[in-house]
């Protein structure tokens, strides 16, 4: 995943959790996608670990909040789909540097 998509998806996870913190239902985010709200925290751990490996600063622990309803988050899924089509992401996947 290229820098833009790594950071973009990371910000998006924080936005989703921020919505939940403000008491907004995540129903608008939930539909048939790739990432479950139940694995969103795990996904954030993966992304922040990757940011650390690349030397980007990460000063934003994910606040504790219940993520309801359980389900998938299509906007993140859409970004993952974007990443698959992104030339910079593909370059990285094939061993290049971005
Ligand atoms: Zn974070
Ligand atoms: Zn990309």
PDB file of N, CA and C and ligand atoms in Angstrom:
ATOM      1  N   UNK A   1       0.849  -1.188   0.000  1.00  0.00           N
ATOM      2  CA  UNK A   1       0.000   0.000   0.000  1.00  0.00           C
ATOM      3  C   UNK A   1       0.896   1.253   0.000  1.00  0.00           C
ATOM      4  N   UNK A   2       0.614   2.212  -0.836  1.00  0.00           N
ATOM      5  CA  UNK A   2       1.438   3.418  -0.916  1.00  0.00           C
ATOM      6  C   UNK A   2       1.133   4.342   0.262  1.00  0.00           C
ATOM      7  N   UNK A   3       1.987   5.354   0.426  1.00  0.00           N
ATOM      8  CA  UNK A   3       1.853   6.275   1.552  1.00  0.00           C
ATOM      9  C   UNK A   3       0.456   6.911   1.593  1.00  0.00           C
ATOM     10  N   UNK A   4       0.024   7.365   0.422  1.00  0.00           N
ATOM     11  CA  UNK A   4      -1.273   8.043   0.355  1.00  0.00           C
ATOM     12  C   UNK A   4      -2.412   7.154   0.846  1.00  0.00           C
ATOM     13  N   UNK A   5      -2.394   5.901   0.417  1.00  0.00           N
ATOM     14  CA  UNK A   5      -3.484   5.016   0.804  1.00  0.00           C
ATOM     15  C   UNK A   5      -3.352   4.522   2.238  1.00  0.00           C
ATOM     16  N   UNK A   6      -2.116   4.286   2.659  1.00  0.00           N
ATOM     17  CA  UNK A   6      -1.894   3.875   4.049  1.00  0.00           C
ATOM     18  C   UNK A   6      -2.428   4.951   4.996  1.00  0.00           C
ATOM     19  N   UNK A   7      -2.011   6.202   4.749  1.00  0.00           N
ATOM     20  CA  UNK A   7      -2.436   7.296   5.626  1.00  0.00           C
ATOM     21  C   UNK A   7      -3.922   7.587   5.449  1.00  0.00           C
ATOM     22  N   UNK A   8      -4.400   7.477   4.218  1.00  0.00           N
ATOM     23  CA  UNK A   8      -5.813   7.747   3.946  1.00  0.00           C
ATOM     24  C   UNK A   8      -6.725   6.762   4.651  1.00  0.00           C
ATOM     25  N   UNK A   9      -6.369   5.482   4.591  1.00  0.00           N
ATOM     26  CA  UNK A   9      -7.228   4.494   5.246  1.00  0.00           C
ATOM     27  C   UNK A   9      -7.145   4.660   6.759  1.00  0.00           C
ATOM     28  N   UNK A  10      -5.959   5.000   7.239  1.00  0.00           N
ATOM     29  CA  UNK A  10      -5.793   5.211   8.678  1.00  0.00           C
ATOM     30  C   UNK A  10      -6.698   6.350   9.162  1.00  0.00           C
ATOM     31  N   UNK A  11      -6.683   7.461   8.434  1.00  0.00           N
ATOM     32  CA  UNK A  11      -7.534   8.602   8.795  1.00  0.00           C
ATOM     33  C   UNK A  11      -9.004   8.194   8.765  1.00  0.00           C
ATOM     34  N   UNK A  12      -9.343   7.373   7.784  1.00  0.00           N
ATOM     35  CA  UNK A  12     -10.731   6.951   7.644  1.00  0.00           C
ATOM     36  C   UNK A  12     -11.195   6.118   8.841  1.00  0.00           C
ATOM     37  N   UNK A  13     -10.310   5.250   9.335  1.00  0.00           N
ATOM     38  CA  UNK A  13     -10.664   4.467  10.528  1.00  0.00           C
ATOM     39  C   UNK A  13     -10.939   5.405  11.708  1.00  0.00           C
ATOM     40  N   UNK A  14     -10.088   6.438  11.831  1.00  0.00           N
ATOM     41  CA  UNK A  14     -10.294   7.385  12.920  1.00  0.00           C
ATOM     42  C   UNK A  14     -11.602   8.150  12.740  1.00  0.00           C
ATOM     43  N   UNK A  15     -11.953   8.470  11.504  1.00  0.00           N
ATOM     44  CA  UNK A  15     -13.215   9.173  11.242  1.00  0.00           C
ATOM     45  C   UNK A  15     -14.409   8.321  11.658  1.00  0.00           C
ATOM     46  N   UNK A  16     -14.334   7.032  11.341  1.00  0.00           N
ATOM     47  CA  UNK A  16     -15.441   6.134  11.685  1.00  0.00           C
ATOM     48  C   UNK A  16     -15.588   6.042  13.197  1.00  0.00           C
ATOM     49  N   UNK A  17     -14.462   5.877  13.892  1.00  0.00           N
ATOM     50  CA  UNK A  17     -14.498   5.803  15.352  1.00  0.00           C
ATOM     51  C   UNK A  17     -14.952   7.145  15.927  1.00  0.00           C
ATOM     52  N   UNK A  18     -14.518   8.250  15.299  1.00  0.00           N
ATOM     53  CA  UNK A  18     -14.946   9.573  15.746  1.00  0.00           C
ATOM     54  C   UNK A  18     -16.451   9.733  15.647  1.00  0.00           C
ATOM     55  N   UNK A  19     -17.035   9.220  14.583  1.00  0.00           N
ATOM     56  CA  UNK A  19     -18.494   9.270  14.428  1.00  0.00           C
ATOM     57  C   UNK A  19     -19.167   8.511  15.556  1.00  0.00           C
ATOM     58  N   UNK A  20     -18.623   7.337  15.871  1.00  0.00           N
ATOM     59  CA  UNK A  20     -19.195   6.512  16.942  1.00  0.00           C
ATOM     60  C   UNK A  20     -19.086   7.247  18.275  1.00  0.00           C
ATOM     61  N   UNK A  21     -17.947   7.924  18.494  1.00  0.00           N
ATOM     62  CA  UNK A  21     -17.731   8.658  19.748  1.00  0.00           C
ATOM     63  C   UNK A  21     -18.745   9.786  19.904  1.00  0.00           C
ATOM     64  N   UNK A  22     -19.110  10.413  18.787  1.00  0.00           N
ATOM     65  CA  UNK A  22     -20.075  11.509  18.840  1.00  0.00           C
ATOM     66  C   UNK A  22     -21.503  10.994  18.916  1.00  0.00           C
ATOM     67  N   UNK A  23     -21.627   9.685  19.057  1.00  0.00           N
ATOM     68  CA  UNK A  23     -22.955   9.110  19.222  1.00  0.00           C
ATOM     69  C   UNK A  23     -23.687   8.858  17.924  1.00  0.00           C
ATOM     70  N   UNK A  24     -22.979   9.031  16.816  1.00  0.00           N
ATOM     71  CA  UNK A  24     -23.634   8.777  15.533  1.00  0.00           C
ATOM     72  C   UNK A  24     -23.654   7.282  15.251  1.00  0.00           C
ATOM     73  N   UNK A  25     -24.749   6.825  14.723  1.00  0.00           N
ATOM     74  CA  UNK A  25     -24.832   5.427  14.324  1.00  0.00           C
ATOM     75  C   UNK A  25     -23.885   5.173  13.161  1.00  0.00           C
ATOM     76  N   UNK A  26     -23.297   3.992  13.178  1.00  0.00           N
ATOM     77  CA  UNK A  26     -22.420   3.625  12.067  1.00  0.00           C
ATOM     78  C   UNK A  26     -23.209   2.936  10.962  1.00  0.00           C
ATOM     79  N   UNK A  27     -24.535   2.954  11.125  1.00  0.00           N
ATOM     80  CA  UNK A  27     -25.368   2.254  10.145  1.00  0.00           C
ATOM     81  C   UNK A  27     -25.089   2.754   8.729  1.00  0.00           C
ATOM     82  N   UNK A  28     -24.820   4.071   8.613  1.00  0.00           N
ATOM     83  CA  UNK A  28     -24.539   4.639   7.306  1.00  0.00           C
ATOM     84  C   UNK A  28     -23.269   4.088   6.679  1.00  0.00           C
ATOM     85  N   UNK A  29     -22.370   3.610   7.529  1.00  0.00           N
ATOM     86  CA  UNK A  29     -21.119   3.055   7.024  1.00  0.00           C
ATOM     87  C   UNK A  29     -21.252   1.571   6.690  1.00  0.00           C
ATOM     88  N   UNK A  30     -22.290   0.972   7.297  1.00  0.00           N
ATOM     89  CA  UNK A  30     -22.359  -0.491   7.278  1.00  0.00           C
ATOM     90  C   UNK A  30     -23.181  -1.005   6.099  1.00  0.00           C
ATOM     91  N   UNK A  31     -22.598  -1.837   5.318  1.00  0.00           N
ATOM     92  CA  UNK A  31     -23.272  -2.510   4.207  1.00  0.00           C
ATOM     93  C   UNK A  31     -22.388  -3.682   3.811  1.00  0.00           C
ATOM     94  N   UNK A  32     -22.532  -4.169   2.635  1.00  0.00           N
ATOM     95  CA  UNK A  32     -21.718  -5.311   2.229  1.00  0.00           C
ATOM     96  C   UNK A  32     -20.347  -4.868   1.754  1.00  0.00           C
ATOM     97  N   UNK A  33     -19.332  -5.041   2.590  1.00  0.00           N
ATOM     98  CA  UNK A  33     -17.983  -4.619   2.222  1.00  0.00           C
ATOM     99  C   UNK A  33     -16.963  -5.613   2.709  1.00  0.00           C
ATOM    100  N   UNK A  34     -15.730  -5.165   2.816  1.00  0.00           N
ATOM    101  CA  UNK A  34     -14.639  -6.073   3.143  1.00  0.00           C
ATOM    102  C   UNK A  34     -14.250  -6.039   4.612  1.00  0.00           C
ATOM    103  N   UNK A  35     -14.381  -4.868   5.251  1.00  0.00           N
ATOM    104  CA  UNK A  35     -13.891  -4.738   6.615  1.00  0.00           C
ATOM    105  C   UNK A  35     -15.054  -4.683   7.589  1.00  0.00           C
ATOM    106  N   UNK A  36     -15.026  -5.574   8.582  1.00  0.00           N
ATOM    107  CA  UNK A  36     -16.066  -5.626   9.596  1.00  0.00           C
ATOM    108  C   UNK A  36     -15.757  -4.612  10.694  1.00  0.00           C
ATOM    109  N   UNK A  37     -16.805  -4.030  11.288  1.00  0.00           N
ATOM    110  CA  UNK A  37     -16.561  -3.133  12.416  1.00  0.00           C
ATOM    111  C   UNK A  37     -15.841  -3.892  13.529  1.00  0.00           C
ATOM    112  N   UNK A  38     -16.093  -5.202  13.625  1.00  0.00           N
ATOM    113  CA  UNK A  38     -15.439  -6.006  14.651  1.00  0.00           C
ATOM    114  C   UNK A  38     -13.938  -6.120  14.454  1.00  0.00           C
ATOM    115  N   UNK A  39     -13.458  -5.922  13.227  1.00  0.00           N
ATOM    116  CA  UNK A  39     -12.023  -6.049  12.973  1.00  0.00           C
ATOM    117  C   UNK A  39     -11.393  -4.688  12.709  1.00  0.00           C
ATOM    118  N   UNK A  40     -12.172  -3.618  12.908  1.00  0.00           N
ATOM    119  CA  UNK A  40     -11.680  -2.274  12.606  1.00  0.00           C
ATOM    120  C   UNK A  40     -10.492  -1.917  13.497  1.00  0.00           C
ATOM    121  N   UNK A  41     -10.584  -2.295  14.771  1.00  0.00           N
ATOM    122  CA  UNK A  41      -9.496  -1.987  15.704  1.00  0.00           C
ATOM    123  C   UNK A  41      -8.217  -2.743  15.321  1.00  0.00           C
ATOM    124  N   UNK A  42      -8.408  -3.993  14.937  1.00  0.00           N
ATOM    125  CA  UNK A  42      -7.276  -4.817  14.500  1.00  0.00           C
ATOM    126  C   UNK A  42      -6.644  -4.206  13.246  1.00  0.00           C
ATOM    127  N   UNK A  43      -7.498  -3.726  12.331  1.00  0.00           N
ATOM    128  CA  UNK A  43      -7.019  -3.091  11.105  1.00  0.00           C
ATOM    129  C   UNK A  43      -6.202  -1.838  11.452  1.00  0.00           C
ATOM    130  N   UNK A  44      -6.673  -1.093  12.438  1.00  0.00           N
ATOM    131  CA  UNK A  44      -5.948   0.102  12.856  1.00  0.00           C
ATOM    132  C   UNK A  44      -4.579  -0.268  13.416  1.00  0.00           C
ATOM    133  N   UNK A  45      -4.515  -1.377  14.170  1.00  0.00           N
ATOM    134  CA  UNK A  45      -3.221  -1.832  14.704  1.00  0.00           C
ATOM    135  C   UNK A  45      -2.269  -2.151  13.553  1.00  0.00           C
ATOM    136  N   UNK A  46      -2.770  -2.832  12.550  1.00  0.00           N
ATOM    137  CA  UNK A  46      -1.954  -3.178  11.386  1.00  0.00           C
ATOM    138  C   UNK A  46      -1.416  -1.917  10.711  1.00  0.00           C
ATOM    139  N   UNK A  47      -2.325  -0.944  10.494  1.00  0.00           N
ATOM    140  CA  UNK A  47      -1.936   0.271   9.784  1.00  0.00           C
ATOM    141  C   UNK A  47      -0.932   1.086  10.595  1.00  0.00           C
ATOM    142  N   UNK A  48      -1.172   1.216  11.910  1.00  0.00           N
ATOM    143  CA  UNK A  48      -0.260   2.036  12.715  1.00  0.00           C
ATOM    144  C   UNK A  48       1.099   1.342  12.842  1.00  0.00           C
ATOM    145  N   UNK A  49       1.104   0.002  12.859  1.00  0.00           N
ATOM    146  CA  UNK A  49       2.375  -0.724  12.897  1.00  0.00           C
ATOM    147  C   UNK A  49       3.154  -0.497  11.595  1.00  0.00           C
ATOM    148  N   UNK A  50       2.429  -0.515  10.478  1.00  0.00           N
ATOM    149  CA  UNK A  50       3.076  -0.291   9.184  1.00  0.00           C
ATOM    150  C   UNK A  50       3.599   1.149   9.104  1.00  0.00           C
ATOM    151  N   UNK A  51       2.831   2.094   9.647  1.00  0.00           N
ATOM    152  CA  UNK A  51       3.287   3.487   9.673  1.00  0.00           C
ATOM    153  C   UNK A  51       4.582   3.584  10.475  1.00  0.00           C
ATOM    154  N   UNK A  52       4.650   2.865  11.608  1.00  0.00           N
ATOM    155  CA  UNK A  52       5.854   2.875  12.429  1.00  0.00           C
ATOM    156  C   UNK A  52       7.043   2.306  11.678  1.00  0.00           C
ATOM    157  N   UNK A  53       6.802   1.195  10.923  1.00  0.00           N
ATOM    158  CA  UNK A  53       7.892   0.586  10.155  1.00  0.00           C
ATOM    159  C   UNK A  53       8.445   1.555   9.117  1.00  0.00           C
ATOM    160  N   UNK A  54       7.570   2.420   8.591  1.00  0.00           N
ATOM    161  CA  UNK A  54       8.021   3.365   7.567  1.00  0.00           C
ATOM    162  C   UNK A  54       8.512   4.678   8.171  1.00  0.00           C
ATOM    163  N   UNK A  55       8.475   4.769   9.485  1.00  0.00           N
ATOM    164  CA  UNK A  55       8.999   5.958  10.140  1.00  0.00           C
ATOM    165  C   UNK A  55       8.038   7.126  10.182  1.00  0.00           C
ATOM    166  N   UNK A  56       6.723   6.874   9.925  1.00  0.00           N
ATOM    167  CA  UNK A  56       5.749   7.953  10.057  1.00  0.00           C
ATOM    168  C   UNK A  56       5.343   8.027  11.522  1.00  0.00           C
ATOM    169  N   UNK A  57       5.059   9.230  11.986  1.00  0.00           N
ATOM    170  CA  UNK A  57       4.637   9.354  13.375  1.00  0.00           C
ATOM    171  C   UNK A  57       3.168   8.953  13.501  1.00  0.00           C
ATOM    172  N   UNK A  58       2.857   8.285  14.594  1.00  0.00           N
ATOM    173  CA  UNK A  58       1.476   7.948  14.878  1.00  0.00           C
ATOM    174  C   UNK A  58       1.200   8.334  16.315  1.00  0.00           C
ATOM    175  N   UNK A  59       0.481   9.439  16.505  1.00  0.00           N
ATOM    176  CA  UNK A  59       0.201   9.921  17.862  1.00  0.00           C
ATOM    177  C   UNK A  59      -1.283   9.877  18.138  1.00  0.00           C
ATOM    178  N   UNK A  60      -1.964   8.953  17.519  1.00  0.00           N
ATOM    179  CA  UNK A  60      -3.418   8.957  17.631  1.00  0.00           C
ATOM    180  C   UNK A  60      -3.945   7.566  17.953  1.00  0.00           C
ATOM    181  N   UNK A  61      -3.815   7.159  19.239  1.00  0.00           N
ATOM    182  CA  UNK A  61      -4.415   5.871  19.597  1.00  0.00           C
ATOM    183  C   UNK A  61      -5.914   5.911  19.320  1.00  0.00           C
ATOM    184  N   UNK A  62      -6.453   4.790  18.907  1.00  0.00           N
ATOM    185  CA  UNK A  62      -7.879   4.715  18.612  1.00  0.00           C
ATOM    186  C   UNK A  62      -8.655   4.739  19.931  1.00  0.00           C
ATOM    187  N   UNK A  63      -9.546   5.726  20.116  1.00  0.00           N
ATOM    188  CA  UNK A  63     -10.301   5.789  21.374  1.00  0.00           C
ATOM    189  C   UNK A  63     -11.154   4.540  21.558  1.00  0.00           C
ATOM    190  N   UNK A  64     -11.338   4.181  22.818  1.00  0.00           N
ATOM    191  CA  UNK A  64     -12.201   3.037  23.110  1.00  0.00           C
ATOM    192  C   UNK A  64     -13.653   3.452  22.895  1.00  0.00           C
ATOM    193  N   UNK A  65     -14.343   2.736  22.068  1.00  0.00           N
ATOM    194  CA  UNK A  65     -15.750   3.028  21.800  1.00  0.00           C
ATOM    195  C   UNK A  65     -16.371   1.754  21.245  1.00  0.00           C
ATOM    196  N   UNK A  66     -17.629   1.552  21.573  1.00  0.00           N
ATOM    197  CA  UNK A  66     -18.275   0.379  21.008  1.00  0.00           C
ATOM    198  C   UNK A  66     -18.692   0.698  19.578  1.00  0.00           C
ATOM    199  N   UNK A  67     -18.398  -0.216  18.697  1.00  0.00           N
ATOM    200  CA  UNK A  67     -18.696  -0.009  17.285  1.00  0.00           C
ATOM    201  C   UNK A  67     -19.963  -0.787  16.946  1.00  0.00           C
ATOM    202  N   UNK A  68     -21.030  -0.050  16.844  1.00  0.00           N
ATOM    203  CA  UNK A  68     -22.325  -0.665  16.552  1.00  0.00           C
ATOM    204  C   UNK A  68     -22.945  -0.004  15.333  1.00  0.00           C
ATOM    205  N   UNK A  69     -23.695  -0.679  14.548  1.00  0.00           N
ATOM    206  CA  UNK A  69     -23.927  -2.123  14.625  1.00  0.00           C
ATOM    207  C   UNK A  69     -22.750  -2.889  14.050  1.00  0.00           C
ATOM    208  N   UNK A  70     -22.659  -4.148  14.412  1.00  0.00           N
ATOM    209  CA  UNK A  70     -21.634  -4.984  13.808  1.00  0.00           C
ATOM    210  C   UNK A  70     -21.935  -5.117  12.326  1.00  0.00           C
ATOM    211  N   UNK A  71     -20.923  -5.071  11.534  1.00  0.00           N
ATOM    212  CA  UNK A  71     -21.142  -5.189  10.100  1.00  0.00           C
ATOM    213  C   UNK A  71     -19.916  -4.711   9.372  1.00  0.00           C
ATOM    214  N   UNK A  72     -20.039  -4.511   8.110  1.00  0.00           N
ATOM    215  CA  UNK A  72     -18.881  -4.116   7.339  1.00  0.00           C
ATOM    216  C   UNK A  72     -18.910  -2.613   7.073  1.00  0.00           C
ATOM    217  N   UNK A  73     -17.791  -2.083   6.660  1.00  0.00           N
ATOM    218  CA  UNK A  73     -17.650  -0.646   6.443  1.00  0.00           C
ATOM    219  C   UNK A  73     -17.280  -0.408   4.982  1.00  0.00           C
ATOM    220  N   UNK A  74     -18.276  -0.134   4.157  1.00  0.00           N
ATOM    221  CA  UNK A  74     -18.038  -0.082   2.721  1.00  0.00           C
ATOM    222  C   UNK A  74     -17.082   1.013   2.286  1.00  0.00           C
ATOM    223  N   UNK A  75     -17.008   2.124   3.040  1.00  0.00           N
ATOM    224  CA  UNK A  75     -16.121   3.195   2.591  1.00  0.00           C
ATOM    225  C   UNK A  75     -14.675   2.755   2.679  1.00  0.00           C
ATOM    226  N   UNK A  76     -14.348   1.973   3.735  1.00  0.00           N
ATOM    227  CA  UNK A  76     -12.997   1.444   3.849  1.00  0.00           C
ATOM    228  C   UNK A  76     -12.760   0.385   2.777  1.00  0.00           C
ATOM    229  N   UNK A  77     -13.797  -0.411   2.544  1.00  0.00           N
ATOM    230  CA  UNK A  77     -13.688  -1.426   1.517  1.00  0.00           C
ATOM    231  C   UNK A  77     -13.436  -0.771   0.162  1.00  0.00           C
ATOM    232  N   UNK A  78     -14.125   0.352  -0.070  1.00  0.00           N
ATOM    233  CA  UNK A  78     -13.957   1.056  -1.338  1.00  0.00           C
ATOM    234  C   UNK A  78     -12.515   1.546  -1.478  1.00  0.00           C
ATOM    235  N   UNK A  79     -11.935   1.958  -0.347  1.00  0.00           N
ATOM    236  CA  UNK A  79     -10.558   2.430  -0.404  1.00  0.00           C
ATOM    237  C   UNK A  79      -9.600   1.277  -0.689  1.00  0.00           C
ATOM    238  N   UNK A  80      -9.904   0.115  -0.115  1.00  0.00           N
ATOM    239  CA  UNK A  80      -9.071  -1.053  -0.384  1.00  0.00           C
ATOM    240  C   UNK A  80      -9.135  -1.388  -1.874  1.00  0.00           C
ATOM    241  N   UNK A  81     -10.327  -1.243  -2.450  1.00  0.00           N
ATOM    242  CA  UNK A  81     -10.493  -1.503  -3.874  1.00  0.00           C
ATOM    243  C   UNK A  81      -9.694  -0.481  -4.681  1.00  0.00           C
ATOM    244  N   UNK A  82      -9.726   0.762  -4.236  1.00  0.00           N
ATOM    245  CA  UNK A  82      -8.953   1.822  -4.881  1.00  0.00           C
ATOM    246  C   UNK A  82      -7.470   1.468  -4.847  1.00  0.00           C
ATOM    247  N   UNK A  83      -7.038   0.983  -3.675  1.00  0.00           N
ATOM    248  CA  UNK A  83      -5.623   0.643  -3.503  1.00  0.00           C
ATOM    249  C   UNK A  83      -5.200  -0.430  -4.493  1.00  0.00           C
ATOM    250  N   UNK A  84      -6.100  -1.362  -4.762  1.00  0.00           N
ATOM    251  CA  UNK A  84      -5.759  -2.421  -5.706  1.00  0.00           C
ATOM    252  C   UNK A  84      -5.504  -1.842  -7.099  1.00  0.00           C
ATOM    253  N   UNK A  85      -6.166  -0.729  -7.381  1.00  0.00           N
ATOM    254  CA  UNK A  85      -6.030  -0.147  -8.722  1.00  0.00           C
ATOM    255  C   UNK A  85      -4.983   0.956  -8.763  1.00  0.00           C
ATOM    256  N   UNK A  86      -4.402   1.294  -7.611  1.00  0.00           N
ATOM    257  CA  UNK A  86      -3.456   2.403  -7.538  1.00  0.00           C
ATOM    258  C   UNK A  86      -2.074   1.961  -8.018  1.00  0.00           C
ATOM    259  N   UNK A  87      -1.518   2.660  -9.002  1.00  0.00           N
ATOM    260  CA  UNK A  87      -0.194   2.270  -9.526  1.00  0.00           C
ATOM    261  C   UNK A  87       0.892   2.284  -8.446  1.00  0.00           C
ATOM    262  N   UNK A  88       0.835   3.259  -7.545  1.00  0.00           N
ATOM    263  CA  UNK A  88       1.858   3.339  -6.494  1.00  0.00           C
ATOM    264  C   UNK A  88       1.751   2.152  -5.551  1.00  0.00           C
ATOM    265  N   UNK A  89       0.519   1.741  -5.224  1.00  0.00           N
ATOM    266  CA  UNK A  89       0.317   0.571  -4.369  1.00  0.00           C
ATOM    267  C   UNK A  89       0.825  -0.686  -5.074  1.00  0.00           C
ATOM    268  N   UNK A  90       0.519  -0.788  -6.355  1.00  0.00           N
ATOM    269  CA  UNK A  90       0.948  -1.966  -7.104  1.00  0.00           C
ATOM    270  C   UNK A  90       2.467  -2.053  -7.155  1.00  0.00           C
ATOM    271  N   UNK A  91       3.087  -0.884  -7.342  1.00  0.00           N
ATOM    272  CA  UNK A  91       4.538  -0.840  -7.393  1.00  0.00           C
ATOM    273  C   UNK A  91       5.119  -1.375  -6.088  1.00  0.00           C
ATOM    274  N   UNK A  92       4.537  -0.951  -4.975  1.00  0.00           N
ATOM    275  CA  UNK A  92       5.025  -1.402  -3.665  1.00  0.00           C
ATOM    276  C   UNK A  92       4.829  -2.913  -3.512  1.00  0.00           C
ATOM    277  N   UNK A  93       3.660  -3.370  -3.956  1.00  0.00           N
ATOM    278  CA  UNK A  93       3.369  -4.808  -3.825  1.00  0.00           C
ATOM    279  C   UNK A  93       4.340  -5.640  -4.642  1.00  0.00           C
ATOM    280  N   UNK A  94       4.833  -5.052  -5.738  1.00  0.00           N
ATOM    281  CA  UNK A  94       5.754  -5.813  -6.578  1.00  0.00           C
ATOM    282  C   UNK A  94       7.205  -5.601  -6.134  1.00  0.00           C
ATOM    283  N   UNK A  95       7.385  -5.006  -4.989  1.00  0.00           N
ATOM    284  CA  UNK A  95       8.733  -4.891  -4.424  1.00  0.00           C
ATOM    285  C   UNK A  95       9.409  -3.561  -4.651  1.00  0.00           C
ATOM    286  N   UNK A  96       8.719  -2.628  -5.320  1.00  0.00           N
ATOM    287  CA  UNK A  96       9.314  -1.314  -5.550  1.00  0.00           C
ATOM    288  C   UNK A  96       9.229  -0.438  -4.327  1.00  0.00           C
ATOM    289  N   UNK A  97       9.753   0.766  -4.440  1.00  0.00           N
ATOM    290  CA  UNK A  97       9.670   1.699  -3.321  1.00  0.00           C
ATOM    291  C   UNK A  97       8.885   2.939  -3.746  1.00  0.00           C
ATOM    292  N   UNK A  98       8.077   3.475  -2.824  1.00  0.00           N
ATOM    293  CA  UNK A  98       7.316   4.680  -3.148  1.00  0.00           C
ATOM    294  C   UNK A  98       7.680   5.783  -2.170  1.00  0.00           C
TER     295      UNK A  98
HETATM  296 ZN1  LIG B   1      -4.449   5.911  14.529  1.00  0.00          ZN
HETATM  297 ZN1  LIG B   2      -2.039   3.686  -3.401  1.00  0.00          ZN
END
